[in-house]
Amino acid sequence: AGIVELPCELRRFLEKMRPSYTAGAGSASWLLQAWQQTDQKSEFEGVQRIVQGFAEIYEAIERYWTEKLGSAAVKMELAQEKMEQALEAAEMRVATIPASSARSELRRILEVVDAESFVLREDLRVGEVEAPMPAGLELVRRGQLFEMFDDSVSNAEVHARLKEFVPDDGSDLRLLFGGENYHNAQARCFEAIKEL
């Protein structure tokens, strides 16, 4: 069950009314005390019923929102834990390619990356990475690569145009490579957010 949006009339009621456990002006106990001190004792019983009804409504609303907020906080913590676990499990490597060698490095990458799946068919030492990128990792379309080629562009077209992917400002090129668990981790993150 989702959280019900608070109608403006109810919000005004909550702003004006105070629960019986408080003693300030506008509280249920304050109203009853004021009526007790008047000469209209015969009407006090009716006022008492009305004020008691309002106090019960107020307390029920307060319980509802306290419960919903508490539940949302727990869900948020669980979602954050799931996302952290997913990110820890994701195998990600970043290849930083100096602008001066970007064209030649991209040509080498194109030779070993599958045009449809973007998966490395063989190990690849790229950029300033000490260890080679192992075969089976996928060139992930995130970061700078996503900025140039969004999801509307097919992998095959990105593969054909990848040589264009040299930053004009002379900055280094950063490519992300991830294993199969990257997509699993991404799906788990989306699931955690959806549950929240």
XYZ file of C-alpha atoms in Angstrom:
196
model
C 0.000 0.000 0.000
C 1.387 3.360 -1.046
C 1.466 6.470 1.060
C -1.703 8.519 0.687
C -1.081 12.168 -0.148
C -2.162 14.491 2.635
C -5.177 16.577 1.465
C -4.902 20.333 2.120
C -7.974 20.295 4.428
C -6.355 17.625 6.561
C -3.077 19.528 6.600
C -4.897 22.646 7.864
C -6.617 20.525 10.537
C -3.254 19.183 11.702
C -1.747 22.673 11.750
C -4.590 24.048 13.940
C -5.391 21.031 16.121
C -3.035 19.678 18.774
C -3.288 16.204 20.317
C -4.642 15.643 23.819
C -1.197 14.770 25.186
C -0.030 18.377 24.657
C -1.167 21.270 26.822
C -0.616 24.258 24.526
C -3.219 26.503 22.924
C -5.328 24.621 20.388
C -4.806 21.215 21.973
C -7.755 19.000 22.841
C -6.999 19.248 26.564
C -6.724 23.053 26.316
C -10.161 23.268 24.626
C -11.788 20.985 27.196
C -10.241 22.924 30.049
C -11.568 26.187 28.597
C -15.099 24.752 28.337
C -14.995 23.379 31.864
C -14.484 26.894 33.211
C -17.601 28.331 31.544
C -21.192 28.532 32.834
C -22.417 26.378 29.913
C -21.950 23.040 31.653
C -24.864 21.489 29.758
C -23.065 21.960 26.431
C -19.750 20.735 27.814
C -20.663 17.072 27.245
C -21.330 17.675 23.502
C -18.114 19.692 23.154
C -16.250 16.943 24.969
C -17.514 14.319 22.451
C -16.582 16.506 19.450
C -13.132 17.391 20.777
C -12.505 13.754 21.698
C -13.466 12.752 18.130
C -11.041 15.313 16.697
C -8.314 14.147 19.083
C -8.799 10.528 17.949
C -8.648 11.573 14.287
C -5.468 13.540 14.949
C -3.803 10.652 16.767
C -4.820 8.169 14.047
C -3.323 10.443 11.381
C -0.160 10.849 13.425
C 0.181 7.052 13.836
C -0.383 6.525 10.089
C 2.334 8.981 9.046
C 4.786 7.835 11.722
C 4.343 4.240 10.573
C 4.700 5.146 6.875
C 7.800 7.274 7.453
C 9.369 4.575 9.621
C 8.625 1.975 6.954
C 10.072 4.226 4.228
C 13.259 4.751 6.263
C 13.712 0.976 6.665
C 13.111 0.434 2.927
C 15.618 3.165 2.115
C 18.288 1.529 4.280
C 17.621 -1.876 2.681
C 17.774 -0.366 -0.817
C 21.071 1.333 0.008
C 22.504 -1.946 1.356
C 21.403 -3.807 -1.793
C 22.946 -1.153 -4.016
C 26.239 -1.215 -2.093
C 26.363 -5.029 -2.279
C 25.597 -4.934 -5.999
C 28.312 -2.360 -6.661
C 30.860 -4.342 -4.637
C 30.028 -7.451 -6.668
C 30.305 -5.685 -10.013
C 33.592 -6.227 -11.809
C 34.436 -2.878 -13.366
C 37.666 -1.641 -14.875
C 38.448 1.798 -16.211
C 40.875 2.290 -19.067
C 42.330 5.801 -19.223
C 43.616 6.554 -22.691
C 45.745 9.687 -23.217
C 44.337 11.979 -25.891
C 47.593 11.729 -27.852
C 47.112 7.978 -28.449
C 43.295 7.840 -28.492
C 42.907 7.199 -32.246
C 45.376 4.313 -32.373
C 44.025 2.777 -29.143
C 40.439 2.960 -30.455
C 41.496 1.192 -33.668
C 43.072 -1.606 -31.602
C 39.925 -1.875 -29.434
C 37.713 -2.138 -32.529
C 39.741 -5.133 -33.709
C 39.013 -7.164 -30.555
C 35.528 -5.951 -29.517
C 32.520 -7.770 -30.954
C 30.425 -5.306 -32.993
C 27.087 -6.482 -31.577
C 27.785 -7.432 -27.966
C 30.792 -5.151 -27.282
C 32.483 -8.117 -25.545
C 36.269 -8.480 -25.795
C 37.120 -11.554 -27.864
C 40.681 -11.623 -26.485
C 42.736 -10.034 -23.711
C 43.537 -6.392 -24.369
C 46.093 -4.092 -22.806
C 44.621 -0.650 -23.287
C 45.565 2.829 -22.146
C 47.465 3.147 -18.897
C 46.065 -0.036 -17.316
C 48.791 -2.239 -15.795
C 46.962 -5.548 -16.228
C 45.257 -6.414 -19.515
C 41.487 -6.362 -19.819
C 40.556 -10.070 -19.900
C 38.550 -11.548 -22.741
C 34.854 -11.670 -21.877
C 34.668 -8.180 -20.397
C 32.258 -5.849 -22.137
C 32.865 -2.268 -23.233
C 30.116 -0.604 -21.196
C 28.168 2.264 -22.723
C 28.364 4.602 -19.741
C 30.294 7.762 -18.920
C 31.956 9.514 -21.860
C 30.862 6.815 -24.311
C 27.199 7.299 -23.337
C 27.538 11.087 -23.640
C 28.542 10.713 -27.284
C 26.368 7.714 -28.211
C 23.160 7.440 -26.156
C 20.906 4.358 -25.988
C 19.160 5.252 -29.251
C 22.332 4.376 -31.194
C 22.845 0.636 -31.816
C 26.019 -1.171 -30.737
C 26.825 -1.870 -34.394
C 26.640 1.847 -35.235
C 28.731 2.792 -32.195
C 31.287 0.172 -33.270
C 31.386 1.662 -36.774
C 31.768 5.225 -35.447
C 33.981 4.548 -32.407
C 37.020 6.143 -34.070
C 35.152 9.487 -33.857
C 35.195 9.158 -30.094
C 38.267 11.344 -29.497
C 37.479 14.230 -27.120
C 37.807 17.561 -28.920
C 39.185 19.330 -25.860
C 42.316 17.145 -25.695
C 41.257 15.454 -22.449
C 41.956 11.801 -21.713
C 39.460 9.196 -22.801
C 37.944 6.940 -20.135
C 36.370 3.667 -21.169
C 34.536 1.353 -18.776
C 34.796 -2.407 -19.085
C 32.561 -4.681 -17.030
C 31.925 -8.362 -16.578
C 28.543 -10.048 -16.808
C 28.015 -9.306 -13.139
C 28.016 -5.577 -13.976
C 24.603 -5.964 -15.645
C 23.381 -8.151 -12.773
C 24.550 -5.489 -10.304
C 22.869 -2.771 -12.365
C 19.608 -4.756 -12.427
C 19.834 -5.268 -8.648
C 20.330 -1.514 -8.157
C 17.277 -0.723 -10.307
C 15.272 -3.348 -8.396
C 16.311 -1.834 -5.056
C 15.273 1.634 -6.240
C 11.933 0.298 -7.517
C 11.253 -1.415 -4.165
C 11.936 1.883 -2.415
